[in-house]
Amino acid sequence: MRRSALGALLAASILAAAPARAQEAVRVAVTARTAADSLASFDGRRQEAERTTLTVRQVWPGATDTSTVTVAYLRLPARTPRPGSPIVFLMGGPGVPASVIGRVPPYWALFDRLRSVADVVLLDQRGTGLSHPSLDCAPGDPPRPDFLESLRTLRRALVATYAPCVAAWRARGVRPEWVSAAEIARDVEEVRRRLGAEKVSLLAFSYGTRLALEYARLYPGRVDRAVLQGTLGFDEVIRTPTALDSVLARVSAAAARDSVARSLTPELSTALEDVLADAGRRPFEVTVPGADGAPVRLRVGRGGLEALVSGRIADPRLPALAATLRAGDTRVLAALAGGIWRDLAGGGGSLFGRAVYCSAPAPRERERLARSLAGRAMLGQVFDNIPESSDFCREIGIAPGAYAPPPARPWPGAALFVTGTLDDRTPPANAERARRWFAGARVVTVENGGHELLPVDEVQSLVAEFLSTGTVSRTTLTLPPPRFLTIEEALQPPRRGR
């Protein structure tokens, strides 16, 4: 699924009274309301569904009043007389509603196919989609023209965007901390109880896999089978620069085999090294349209360019970006930088991603490891690690949660990990590390596969097979090589899948 410009990049505290660590709320009451509904795909197909809205009342330690959130899910009824454990789908993003992704034709087809196995539950995680409140951020002051000059200026721009949003929601009596990995896992457990199921199976993508692992951590005996595509483990919200270099090497090799990319730049890694060095000597200057249509002149230094590239290593526009910058042409860079500028000027989207990342941080040792490796990596310090650190959370006014370690011994459930060799967000090593956390685990490696693989028909077949039988008939798939874009194509507005 295509990320926004800011989401691709991310992937001064205004509330000094925010606690050092987020506290856990107590559930006072949970009520449910169910009504008939349907799931209509964007291409016109429709399948019957049942919508349930959970109203959750919670109280925080030391508080005298309760807060109320609603959590909604669609249940697609099984077509088999002997269904297995209900399949709960946990979408990534973080923050993409399952009820929306379910309308995308390939996902609609996947969920329709899985009805031959069991009920399928599309959970709109608290704070997203049909669940309320949404934690959307209002537009604010646009970033300064130098916001992409360095990691420091980029961090400052993010703080200036999200800190006022946190303050505005707190002023309305809404704590961002109630959007947490643990609370979403407890919502999944509430769904299980409402369905009257002994166990649930989990189907998760990207950050949804971290939520699935959280559910398995809190309720290990309630997991029947789990399919994790694009795995994000307990530590891996902090990415290591050397891991990104490894992915870039694989993408560069794929680019060298592609006629378009090869004509633009015979060696992608070398071309990127050159333009990064150029940006370090003198920032690139680009002109982008502002919110009111007036031109805005931005400066992109080495730190900002590293952040742009590290957030989109598998982007098919990357050879065009490197080639044009080498030639002194900043049009592709302007398109990328302008998208991020507009996202931040528009409020940065929702606080959901910030809050849920803050709720489940990596250990400090992982942050120190990532920083120590930055000096030997081509892309330097991984910018994504900055807004996902506990220090950044405190700076924007969200109390970080405590690190939750992996299990000391394997969980009893069976798990299938699906990973792509060209996944620039959750590389294959993540799945290999996570497989040891389940008593029965299989890994399917998809050659030439990127980050999002659930729309692929062959992957869907294996997912259905595993959720039905607990095993798979093959552990490798090969997709066609990636196709890279010409300069003209790279300058067109991005479509889904780019």
Tab-separated table of C-alpha atoms in Angstrom:
chain	number	residue	atom	x	y	z
A	1	MET	CA	0.000	0.000	0.000
A	2	ARG	CA	1.345	3.447	-0.906
A	3	ARG	CA	2.380	5.529	2.086
A	4	SER	CA	2.001	9.300	2.283
A	5	ALA	CA	5.148	11.335	1.742
A	6	LEU	CA	5.464	11.865	5.481
A	7	GLY	CA	4.664	8.225	6.210
A	8	ALA	CA	7.466	7.191	3.869
A	9	LEU	CA	9.843	9.483	5.762
A	10	LEU	CA	8.740	8.274	9.125
A	11	ALA	CA	7.620	5.278	8.267
A	12	ALA	CA	10.351	20.947	23.067
A	13	SER	CA	7.839	19.235	25.281
A	14	ILE	CA	4.771	21.392	25.748
A	15	LEU	CA	3.461	19.332	28.639
A	16	ALA	CA	6.076	19.284	31.348
A	17	ALA	CA	3.607	17.481	33.594
A	18	ALA	CA	3.473	14.409	31.348
A	19	PRO	CA	4.559	11.334	33.331
A	20	ALA	CA	7.891	9.685	32.614
A	21	ARG	CA	6.117	6.437	31.709
A	22	ALA	CA	2.589	5.863	30.487
A	23	GLN	CA	0.314	4.296	33.073
A	24	GLU	CA	-2.163	1.554	32.332
A	25	ALA	CA	-5.857	2.389	32.362
A	26	VAL	CA	-8.419	0.129	34.042
A	27	ARG	CA	-11.469	-0.941	32.040
A	28	VAL	CA	-14.572	-0.011	34.000
A	29	ALA	CA	-17.145	-1.355	31.537
A	30	VAL	CA	-17.425	-2.634	27.973
A	31	THR	CA	-20.728	-2.731	26.088
A	32	ALA	CA	-21.426	-3.879	22.538
A	33	ARG	CA	-23.859	-3.017	19.786
A	34	THR	CA	-24.183	-5.181	16.642
A	35	ALA	CA	-25.941	-4.441	13.361
A	36	ALA	CA	-26.082	-5.856	9.844
A	37	ASP	CA	-23.607	-4.323	7.397
A	38	SER	CA	-21.626	-5.187	4.271
A	39	LEU	CA	-18.142	-4.812	2.832
A	40	ALA	CA	-18.158	-3.240	-0.631
A	41	SER	CA	-14.978	-3.248	-2.691
A	42	PHE	CA	-13.905	-0.258	-4.732
A	43	ASP	CA	-14.604	-2.279	-7.895
A	44	GLY	CA	-18.249	-2.860	-6.942
A	45	ARG	CA	-18.231	-6.315	-5.340
A	46	ARG	CA	-20.007	-6.766	-2.045
A	47	GLN	CA	-20.126	-9.360	0.718
A	48	GLU	CA	-22.315	-9.560	3.780
A	49	ALA	CA	-20.925	-8.451	7.111
A	50	GLU	CA	-21.877	-7.681	10.661
A	51	ARG	CA	-20.632	-4.531	12.377
A	52	THR	CA	-20.039	-4.507	16.128
A	53	THR	CA	-19.153	-1.371	18.065
A	54	LEU	CA	-17.565	-1.817	21.482
A	55	THR	CA	-17.905	1.095	23.905
A	56	VAL	CA	-15.002	0.941	26.341
A	57	ARG	CA	-15.012	3.038	29.524
A	58	GLN	CA	-11.621	3.362	31.199
A	59	VAL	CA	-10.195	5.183	34.172
A	60	TRP	CA	-6.569	6.190	34.658
A	61	PRO	CA	-4.738	5.762	37.963
A	62	GLY	CA	-5.340	8.836	40.093
A	63	ALA	CA	-8.066	10.189	37.827
A	64	THR	CA	-11.570	10.921	39.076
A	65	ASP	CA	-13.338	10.649	35.736
A	66	THR	CA	-13.514	7.968	33.048
A	67	SER	CA	-12.698	8.217	29.363
A	68	THR	CA	-14.743	6.501	26.688
A	69	VAL	CA	-13.575	5.134	23.342
A	70	THR	CA	-15.413	3.096	20.749
A	71	VAL	CA	-13.780	0.237	18.881
A	72	ALA	CA	-15.513	-1.116	15.782
A	73	TYR	CA	-15.035	-4.284	13.765
A	74	LEU	CA	-16.647	-6.002	10.802
A	75	ARG	CA	-17.259	-9.757	10.959
A	76	LEU	CA	-17.425	-11.556	7.625
A	77	PRO	CA	-19.202	-14.859	8.367
A	78	ALA	CA	-17.564	-18.147	7.428
A	79	ARG	CA	-18.949	-20.160	4.521
A	80	THR	CA	-17.961	-23.519	5.934
A	81	PRO	CA	-20.149	-25.587	8.286
A	82	ARG	CA	-17.113	-26.314	10.477
A	83	PRO	CA	-15.188	-23.032	10.750
A	84	GLY	CA	-11.843	-22.735	12.458
A	85	SER	CA	-10.864	-20.085	14.970
A	86	PRO	CA	-11.978	-16.580	13.919
A	87	ILE	CA	-9.308	-14.773	11.910
A	88	VAL	CA	-8.621	-11.266	13.254
A	89	PHE	CA	-6.921	-8.975	10.731
A	90	LEU	CA	-4.515	-6.346	12.107
A	91	MET	CA	-3.536	-3.743	9.516
A	92	GLY	CA	-0.340	-1.704	9.662
A	93	GLY	CA	0.463	1.842	8.732
A	94	PRO	CA	0.367	2.343	11.636
A	95	GLY	CA	-3.178	3.677	11.508
A	96	VAL	CA	-4.700	2.377	8.259
A	97	PRO	CA	-8.285	1.234	9.023
A	98	ALA	CA	-9.058	-2.395	8.218
A	99	SER	CA	-12.537	-1.364	7.065
A	100	VAL	CA	-10.906	0.796	4.370
A	101	ILE	CA	-8.174	-1.631	3.292
A	102	GLY	CA	-10.884	-4.285	3.025
A	103	ARG	CA	-12.420	-2.315	0.167
A	104	VAL	CA	-9.216	-2.513	-1.911
A	105	PRO	CA	-9.931	-5.275	-4.470
A	106	PRO	CA	-6.961	-7.603	-3.706
A	107	TYR	CA	-7.658	-7.419	0.049
A	108	TRP	CA	-11.398	-7.807	-0.506
A	109	ALA	CA	-10.600	-10.988	-2.452
A	110	LEU	CA	-8.278	-12.246	0.315
A	111	PHE	CA	-10.884	-11.799	3.024
A	112	ASP	CA	-13.565	-13.357	0.835
A	113	ARG	CA	-11.268	-16.358	0.243
A	114	LEU	CA	-10.576	-16.756	3.964
A	115	ARG	CA	-14.304	-17.103	4.676
A	116	SER	CA	-13.882	-20.685	3.474
A	117	VAL	CA	-11.718	-21.206	6.584
A	118	ALA	CA	-13.400	-19.204	9.360
A	119	ASP	CA	-15.087	-15.940	10.282
A	120	VAL	CA	-12.915	-12.985	9.271
A	121	VAL	CA	-12.776	-9.981	11.608
A	122	LEU	CA	-11.606	-6.623	10.263
A	123	LEU	CA	-10.692	-4.618	13.352
A	124	ASP	CA	-10.516	-0.832	13.095
A	125	GLN	CA	-7.955	-0.312	15.839
A	126	ARG	CA	-8.894	2.304	18.437
A	127	GLY	CA	-8.276	5.732	16.983
A	128	THR	CA	-8.814	4.658	13.333
A	129	GLY	CA	-11.643	4.296	10.842
A	130	LEU	CA	-15.016	3.447	12.360
A	131	SER	CA	-13.541	3.700	15.883
A	132	HIS	CA	-13.589	7.011	17.763
A	133	PRO	CA	-12.060	9.458	18.568
A	134	SER	CA	-9.689	9.601	15.618
A	135	LEU	CA	-6.768	11.722	16.936
A	136	ASP	CA	-6.475	13.633	13.643
A	137	CYS	CA	-4.217	16.679	13.725
A	138	ALA	CA	-5.388	20.079	12.495
A	139	PRO	CA	-3.301	22.049	9.964
A	140	GLY	CA	-0.761	24.373	11.531
A	141	ASP	CA	2.154	26.569	10.574
A	142	PRO	CA	4.085	25.185	7.586
A	143	PRO	CA	7.648	23.947	8.147
A	144	ARG	CA	10.537	26.345	7.716
A	145	PRO	CA	12.284	26.315	4.324
A	146	ASP	CA	15.345	24.649	5.904
A	147	PHE	CA	13.410	21.784	7.522
A	148	LEU	CA	15.148	19.219	5.272
A	149	GLU	CA	18.614	20.643	5.700
A	150	SER	CA	19.652	18.272	8.505
A	151	LEU	CA	18.279	15.667	10.913
A	152	ARG	CA	18.163	18.376	13.569
A	153	THR	CA	15.969	20.689	11.490
A	154	LEU	CA	13.750	17.783	10.448
A	155	ARG	CA	13.260	16.726	14.045
A	156	ARG	CA	12.422	20.300	14.971
A	157	ALA	CA	9.769	20.390	12.233
A	158	LEU	CA	8.144	17.181	13.499
A	159	VAL	CA	8.041	18.481	17.066
A	160	ALA	CA	6.487	21.737	15.871
A	161	THR	CA	3.809	19.711	14.045
A	162	TYR	CA	2.902	17.086	16.642
A	163	ALA	CA	3.359	18.858	19.982
A	164	PRO	CA	0.429	21.268	19.345
A	165	CYS	CA	-1.718	18.319	18.230
A	166	VAL	CA	-1.006	16.464	21.488
A	167	ALA	CA	-1.840	19.601	23.481
A	168	ALA	CA	-5.084	20.138	21.569
A	169	TRP	CA	-6.313	16.600	22.244
A	170	ARG	CA	-5.375	16.791	25.927
A	171	ALA	CA	-7.317	20.057	26.173
A	172	ARG	CA	-10.347	18.112	24.919
A	173	GLY	CA	-9.853	15.480	27.633
A	174	VAL	CA	-8.335	12.848	25.329
A	175	ARG	CA	-5.075	11.167	26.310
A	176	PRO	CA	-2.990	9.960	23.356
A	177	GLU	CA	-1.665	7.188	25.635
A	178	TRP	CA	-4.933	5.250	25.299
A	179	VAL	CA	-3.773	4.365	21.779
A	180	SER	CA	-1.216	1.755	22.740
A	181	ALA	CA	-0.094	-1.671	21.570
A	182	ALA	CA	-1.253	-3.209	24.858
A	183	GLU	CA	-4.696	-1.577	24.729
A	184	ILE	CA	-5.219	-2.703	21.135
A	185	ALA	CA	-4.241	-6.235	22.184
A	186	ARG	CA	-6.841	-6.038	24.984
A	187	ASP	CA	-9.391	-4.920	22.387
A	188	VAL	CA	-8.590	-8.052	20.365
A	189	GLU	CA	-9.174	-10.132	23.484
A	190	GLU	CA	-12.528	-8.385	23.971
A	191	VAL	CA	-13.426	-9.310	20.386
A	192	ARG	CA	-12.538	-12.937	21.098
A	193	ARG	CA	-14.806	-12.984	24.132
A	194	ARG	CA	-17.668	-11.344	22.232
A	195	LEU	CA	-17.361	-13.982	19.510
A	196	GLY	CA	-17.446	-16.767	22.092
A	197	ALA	CA	-14.290	-18.312	20.638
A	198	GLU	CA	-11.769	-20.288	22.663
A	199	LYS	CA	-8.937	-18.954	20.487
A	200	VAL	CA	-8.398	-16.599	17.561
A	201	SER	CA	-6.068	-16.762	14.598
A	202	LEU	CA	-4.228	-13.585	13.663
A	203	LEU	CA	-3.464	-12.191	10.215
A	204	ALA	CA	-1.227	-9.138	10.401
A	205	PHE	CA	0.732	-6.826	8.120
A	206	SER	CA	3.653	-4.505	8.945
A	207	TYR	CA	3.017	-2.690	12.261
A	208	GLY	CA	0.010	-4.966	12.662
A	209	THR	CA	2.534	-7.773	13.256
A	210	ARG	CA	3.870	-5.890	16.297
A	211	LEU	CA	0.293	-5.722	17.585
A	212	ALA	CA	-0.158	-9.438	16.917
A	213	LEU	CA	3.001	-10.172	18.910
A	214	GLU	CA	1.678	-8.009	21.729
A	215	TYR	CA	-1.527	-10.035	21.802
A	216	ALA	CA	0.497	-13.267	21.871
A	217	ARG	CA	2.602	-11.841	24.707
A	218	LEU	CA	-0.438	-10.963	26.826
A	219	TYR	CA	-2.648	-13.941	25.857
A	220	PRO	CA	-0.353	-16.744	24.632
A	221	GLY	CA	-2.948	-19.462	25.218
A	222	ARG	CA	-5.523	-17.674	23.077
A	223	VAL	CA	-3.580	-17.753	19.796
A	224	ASP	CA	-4.441	-20.585	17.452
A	225	ARG	CA	-2.480	-19.685	14.300
A	226	ALA	CA	-0.754	-16.473	13.270
A	227	VAL	CA	0.281	-15.175	9.861
A	228	LEU	CA	2.732	-12.274	10.040
A	229	GLN	CA	3.623	-10.533	6.771
A	230	GLY	CA	6.366	-7.942	7.033
A	231	THR	CA	7.347	-8.727	10.612
A	232	LEU	CA	8.199	-6.027	13.132
A	233	GLY	CA	9.585	-7.565	16.299
A	234	PHE	CA	9.851	-6.216	19.829
A	235	ASP	CA	13.167	-4.438	19.175
A	236	GLU	CA	12.801	-3.600	15.497
A	237	VAL	CA	10.854	-0.366	15.759
A	238	ILE	CA	14.431	0.929	15.894
A	239	ARG	CA	16.144	0.025	12.623
A	240	THR	CA	19.882	-0.439	12.257
A	241	PRO	CA	21.717	1.533	9.540
A	242	THR	CA	23.656	-1.551	8.443
A	243	ALA	CA	20.415	-3.449	7.833
A	244	LEU	CA	19.301	-0.625	5.524
A	245	ASP	CA	22.613	-0.832	3.699
A	246	SER	CA	22.001	-4.544	3.106
A	247	VAL	CA	18.574	-3.840	1.618
A	248	LEU	CA	20.021	-1.055	-0.533
A	249	ALA	CA	22.639	-3.480	-1.865
A	250	ARG	CA	19.895	-5.909	-2.929
A	251	VAL	CA	17.854	-3.111	-4.535
A	252	SER	CA	20.970	-1.839	-6.321
A	253	ALA	CA	21.586	-5.318	-7.711
A	254	ALA	CA	17.990	-5.467	-8.946
A	255	ALA	CA	18.386	-2.021	-10.519
A	256	ALA	CA	21.523	-3.173	-12.334
A	257	ARG	CA	19.456	-5.920	-13.992
A	258	ASP	CA	16.701	-3.500	-15.065
A	259	SER	CA	17.197	-1.786	-18.436
A	260	VAL	CA	15.554	1.495	-17.387
A	261	ALA	CA	17.449	1.824	-14.111
A	262	ARG	CA	20.701	0.764	-15.751
A	263	SER	CA	20.323	3.461	-18.417
A	264	LEU	CA	19.784	6.082	-15.705
A	265	THR	CA	22.574	5.004	-13.383
A	266	PRO	CA	24.665	1.860	-13.921
A	267	GLU	CA	25.359	1.514	-10.187
A	268	LEU	CA	22.633	2.882	-7.923
A	269	SER	CA	24.582	2.773	-4.646
A	270	THR	CA	27.502	4.690	-6.145
A	271	ALA	CA	25.192	7.308	-7.647
A	272	LEU	CA	23.477	7.804	-4.288
A	273	GLU	CA	26.820	8.167	-2.522
A	274	ASP	CA	27.753	10.889	-5.009
A	275	VAL	CA	24.568	12.930	-4.588
A	276	LEU	CA	24.657	12.578	-0.802
A	277	ALA	CA	28.196	13.951	-0.843
A	278	ASP	CA	27.015	16.806	-3.080
A	279	ALA	CA	24.230	17.623	-0.610
A	280	GLY	CA	26.792	17.634	2.203
A	281	ARG	CA	28.918	20.182	0.400
A	282	ARG	CA	26.025	22.390	-0.638
A	283	PRO	CA	22.309	21.780	0.010
A	284	PHE	CA	20.087	21.309	-3.006
A	285	GLU	CA	17.454	23.988	-3.503
A	286	VAL	CA	14.004	23.078	-4.827
A	287	THR	CA	10.847	25.047	-5.456
A	288	VAL	CA	7.519	23.488	-4.493
A	289	PRO	CA	3.934	24.797	-4.513
A	290	GLY	CA	2.767	25.952	-1.095
A	291	ALA	CA	-0.651	25.472	0.473
A	292	ASP	CA	-1.910	28.656	-1.152
A	293	GLY	CA	-0.291	27.874	-4.489
A	294	ALA	CA	2.550	30.336	-4.011
A	295	PRO	CA	6.029	28.868	-4.608
A	296	VAL	CA	8.120	27.862	-1.599
A	297	ARG	CA	11.888	27.496	-1.812
A	298	LEU	CA	13.251	24.572	0.228
A	299	ARG	CA	16.820	23.553	1.056
A	300	VAL	CA	17.682	19.849	1.195
A	301	GLY	CA	20.983	19.013	2.869
A	302	ARG	CA	22.697	15.692	3.346
A	303	GLY	CA	20.747	14.783	6.502
A	304	GLY	CA	17.424	15.513	4.840
A	305	LEU	CA	18.372	13.611	1.683
A	306	GLU	CA	19.518	10.633	3.772
A	307	ALA	CA	16.140	10.673	5.508
A	308	LEU	CA	14.303	10.793	2.173
A	309	VAL	CA	16.288	7.895	0.724
A	310	SER	CA	16.219	5.702	3.847
A	311	GLY	CA	12.423	5.934	3.903
A	312	ARG	CA	12.071	4.755	0.307
A	313	ILE	CA	14.945	2.413	-0.558
A	314	ALA	CA	12.673	0.171	-2.634
A	315	ASP	CA	10.915	3.095	-4.337
A	316	PRO	CA	11.012	2.579	-8.140
A	317	ARG	CA	11.754	6.316	-8.505
A	318	LEU	CA	15.118	6.036	-6.727
A	319	PRO	CA	17.309	5.605	-9.852
A	320	ALA	CA	15.544	8.592	-11.443
A	321	LEU	CA	16.182	10.634	-8.285
A	322	ALA	CA	19.881	9.771	-8.261
A	323	ALA	CA	20.320	10.340	-11.996
A	324	THR	CA	18.565	13.699	-12.064
A	325	LEU	CA	20.444	15.054	-9.043
A	326	ARG	CA	23.732	13.994	-10.599
A	327	ALA	CA	22.762	16.033	-13.662
A	328	GLY	CA	21.754	19.071	-11.592
A	329	ASP	CA	18.023	18.441	-12.178
A	330	THR	CA	16.016	18.762	-8.930
A	331	ARG	CA	12.515	18.020	-10.266
A	332	VAL	CA	12.178	14.516	-8.766
A	333	LEU	CA	13.632	15.713	-5.464
A	334	ALA	CA	11.162	18.603	-5.485
A	335	ALA	CA	8.239	16.197	-5.885
A	336	LEU	CA	9.387	14.128	-2.889
A	337	ALA	CA	10.310	17.070	-0.655
A	338	GLY	CA	7.133	18.937	-1.555
A	339	GLY	CA	4.974	16.000	-0.513
A	340	ILE	CA	6.549	15.952	2.947
A	341	TRP	CA	6.283	19.736	3.293
A	342	ARG	CA	2.564	19.622	2.448
A	343	ASP	CA	1.934	16.705	4.832
A	344	LEU	CA	3.490	18.604	7.733
A	345	ALA	CA	1.736	21.854	6.837
A	346	GLY	CA	-1.533	19.881	6.822
A	347	GLY	CA	-0.994	18.672	10.392
A	348	GLY	CA	0.953	15.467	9.794
A	349	GLY	CA	-2.145	13.256	9.597
A	350	SER	CA	-3.059	11.464	12.810
A	351	LEU	CA	-1.384	11.037	16.182
A	352	PHE	CA	-2.154	7.311	16.008
A	353	GLY	CA	1.266	6.358	14.677
A	354	ARG	CA	3.127	8.570	17.121
A	355	ALA	CA	1.104	7.290	20.086
A	356	VAL	CA	1.318	3.594	19.291
A	357	TYR	CA	5.064	3.759	18.614
A	358	CYS	CA	5.557	5.618	21.891
A	359	SER	CA	3.586	2.934	23.727
A	360	ALA	CA	5.910	0.078	22.736
A	361	PRO	CA	9.488	1.370	22.457
A	362	ALA	CA	12.599	-0.627	21.740
A	363	PRO	CA	15.130	-0.986	24.562
A	364	ARG	CA	17.720	1.729	25.070
A	365	GLU	CA	20.434	-0.745	24.085
A	366	ARG	CA	18.889	-1.024	20.619
A	367	GLU	CA	18.924	2.769	20.220
A	368	ARG	CA	22.586	2.874	21.284
A	369	LEU	CA	23.434	0.071	18.835
A	370	ALA	CA	21.766	1.925	15.951
A	371	ARG	CA	23.669	5.116	16.765
A	372	SER	CA	26.973	3.273	17.030
A	373	LEU	CA	26.507	1.734	13.569
A	374	ALA	CA	25.624	5.018	11.866
A	375	GLY	CA	29.227	6.003	11.206
A	376	ARG	CA	29.926	2.947	9.067
A	377	ALA	CA	26.639	3.040	7.088
A	378	MET	CA	26.135	4.864	3.797
A	379	LEU	CA	22.836	6.433	4.889
A	380	GLY	CA	24.130	7.406	8.327
A	381	GLN	CA	21.731	7.672	11.241
A	382	VAL	CA	18.265	6.279	10.416
A	383	PHE	CA	15.863	9.188	10.681
A	384	ASP	CA	12.898	6.909	11.416
A	385	ASN	CA	14.574	6.067	14.710
A	386	ILE	CA	14.295	9.659	15.951
A	387	PRO	CA	10.468	10.022	16.103
A	388	GLU	CA	10.209	6.473	17.414
A	389	SER	CA	12.462	7.098	20.408
A	390	SER	CA	11.244	7.645	23.965
A	391	ASP	CA	13.009	11.024	24.079
A	392	PHE	CA	11.028	12.271	21.086
A	393	CYS	CA	7.781	11.016	22.648
A	394	ARG	CA	8.436	13.071	25.783
A	395	GLU	CA	9.361	16.057	23.636
A	396	ILE	CA	5.945	16.136	21.940
A	397	GLY	CA	4.139	15.406	25.220
A	398	ILE	CA	3.328	11.671	24.998
A	399	ALA	CA	4.428	9.513	27.932
A	400	PRO	CA	6.377	6.525	26.562
A	401	GLY	CA	5.477	3.021	27.591
A	402	ALA	CA	7.834	0.421	28.990
A	403	TYR	CA	9.799	-1.982	26.805
A	404	ALA	CA	8.096	-5.378	26.496
A	405	PRO	CA	10.709	-8.112	25.947
A	406	PRO	CA	10.192	-11.191	23.750
A	407	PRO	CA	9.071	-14.415	25.449
A	408	ALA	CA	11.584	-16.443	27.404
A	409	ARG	CA	10.278	-19.636	25.790
A	410	PRO	CA	8.223	-20.243	22.626
A	411	TRP	CA	4.498	-19.609	22.556
A	412	PRO	CA	2.371	-22.698	21.879
A	413	GLY	CA	0.695	-21.420	18.677
A	414	ALA	CA	1.783	-22.011	15.074
A	415	ALA	CA	2.982	-19.110	12.958
A	416	LEU	CA	3.672	-18.381	9.307
A	417	PHE	CA	6.073	-15.552	8.444
A	418	VAL	CA	5.959	-14.114	4.924
A	419	THR	CA	8.896	-11.923	3.932
A	420	GLY	CA	10.161	-10.286	0.738
A	421	THR	CA	13.816	-10.151	-0.253
A	422	LEU	CA	13.417	-6.480	-1.293
A	423	ASP	CA	11.446	-5.388	1.773
A	424	ASP	CA	12.945	-2.048	2.828
A	425	ARG	CA	10.762	-1.671	5.954
A	426	THR	CA	10.890	-5.100	7.589
A	427	PRO	CA	13.761	-7.095	6.048
A	428	PRO	CA	13.866	-10.922	5.993
A	429	ALA	CA	16.126	-11.100	9.052
A	430	ASN	CA	13.190	-9.864	11.157
A	431	ALA	CA	11.173	-12.981	10.355
A	432	GLU	CA	14.108	-15.270	11.076
A	433	ARG	CA	14.518	-13.721	14.524
A	434	ALA	CA	10.790	-13.835	15.311
A	435	ARG	CA	10.190	-17.430	14.240
A	436	ARG	CA	11.819	-18.756	17.424
A	437	TRP	CA	9.027	-17.168	19.498
A	438	PHE	CA	6.504	-19.773	18.322
A	439	ALA	CA	6.571	-23.501	18.920
A	440	GLY	CA	5.637	-24.193	15.307
A	441	ALA	CA	6.886	-21.674	12.736
A	442	ARG	CA	7.277	-21.579	8.955
A	443	VAL	CA	8.918	-18.844	6.878
A	444	VAL	CA	7.921	-18.165	3.278
A	445	THR	CA	10.501	-16.119	1.389
A	446	VAL	CA	9.296	-14.187	-1.636
A	447	GLU	CA	12.101	-13.477	-4.094
A	448	ASN	CA	11.785	-9.929	-5.509
A	449	GLY	CA	9.005	-9.307	-3.001
A	450	GLY	CA	8.713	-5.894	-1.407
A	451	HIS	CA	7.093	-4.819	1.830
A	452	GLU	CA	3.440	-5.444	0.983
A	453	LEU	CA	2.752	-8.996	-0.214
A	454	LEU	CA	-0.769	-9.892	0.923
A	455	PRO	CA	-2.282	-8.622	-2.367
A	456	VAL	CA	-0.251	-11.265	-4.284
A	457	ASP	CA	-2.457	-14.194	-5.319
A	458	GLU	CA	0.175	-16.875	-4.629
A	459	VAL	CA	0.734	-15.432	-1.153
A	460	GLN	CA	-2.999	-15.413	-0.498
A	461	SER	CA	-3.175	-19.093	-1.387
A	462	LEU	CA	-0.453	-19.934	1.128
A	463	VAL	CA	-2.120	-17.801	3.808
A	464	ALA	CA	-5.422	-19.632	3.306
A	465	GLU	CA	-3.644	-22.983	3.297
A	466	PHE	CA	-1.837	-22.242	6.551
A	467	LEU	CA	-4.871	-20.899	8.386
A	468	SER	CA	-6.804	-23.985	7.287
A	469	THR	CA	-4.200	-26.697	7.908
A	470	GLY	CA	-1.436	-25.177	10.044
A	471	THR	CA	1.218	-25.829	7.401
A	472	VAL	CA	2.209	-24.793	3.880
A	473	SER	CA	3.155	-26.784	0.794
A	474	ARG	CA	6.010	-24.478	-0.240
A	475	THR	CA	8.321	-22.002	1.461
A	476	THR	CA	9.628	-20.001	-1.506
A	477	LEU	CA	7.923	-17.896	-4.144
A	478	THR	CA	9.422	-15.864	-6.970
A	479	LEU	CA	7.838	-12.710	-8.315
A	480	PRO	CA	8.871	-10.864	-11.486
A	481	PRO	CA	11.809	-8.486	-10.998
A	482	PRO	CA	10.846	-4.947	-9.943
A	483	ARG	CA	10.349	-2.373	-12.663
A	484	PHE	CA	12.012	0.981	-12.138
A	485	LEU	CA	10.621	4.249	-13.476
A	486	THR	CA	11.910	6.584	-16.145
A	487	ILE	CA	12.392	10.227	-15.224
A	488	GLU	CA	9.126	11.149	-16.924
A	489	GLU	CA	7.259	8.431	-15.027
A	490	ALA	CA	8.886	9.422	-11.733
A	491	LEU	CA	7.564	12.958	-12.176
A	492	GLN	CA	3.965	11.768	-12.423
A	493	PRO	CA	1.767	11.741	-9.292
A	494	PRO	CA	2.322	8.390	-7.513
A	495	ARG	CA	-0.271	5.674	-7.886
A	496	ARG	CA	-1.039	2.839	-5.485
A	497	GLY	CA	1.876	0.422	-5.322
A	498	ARG	CA	4.586	3.031	-5.947
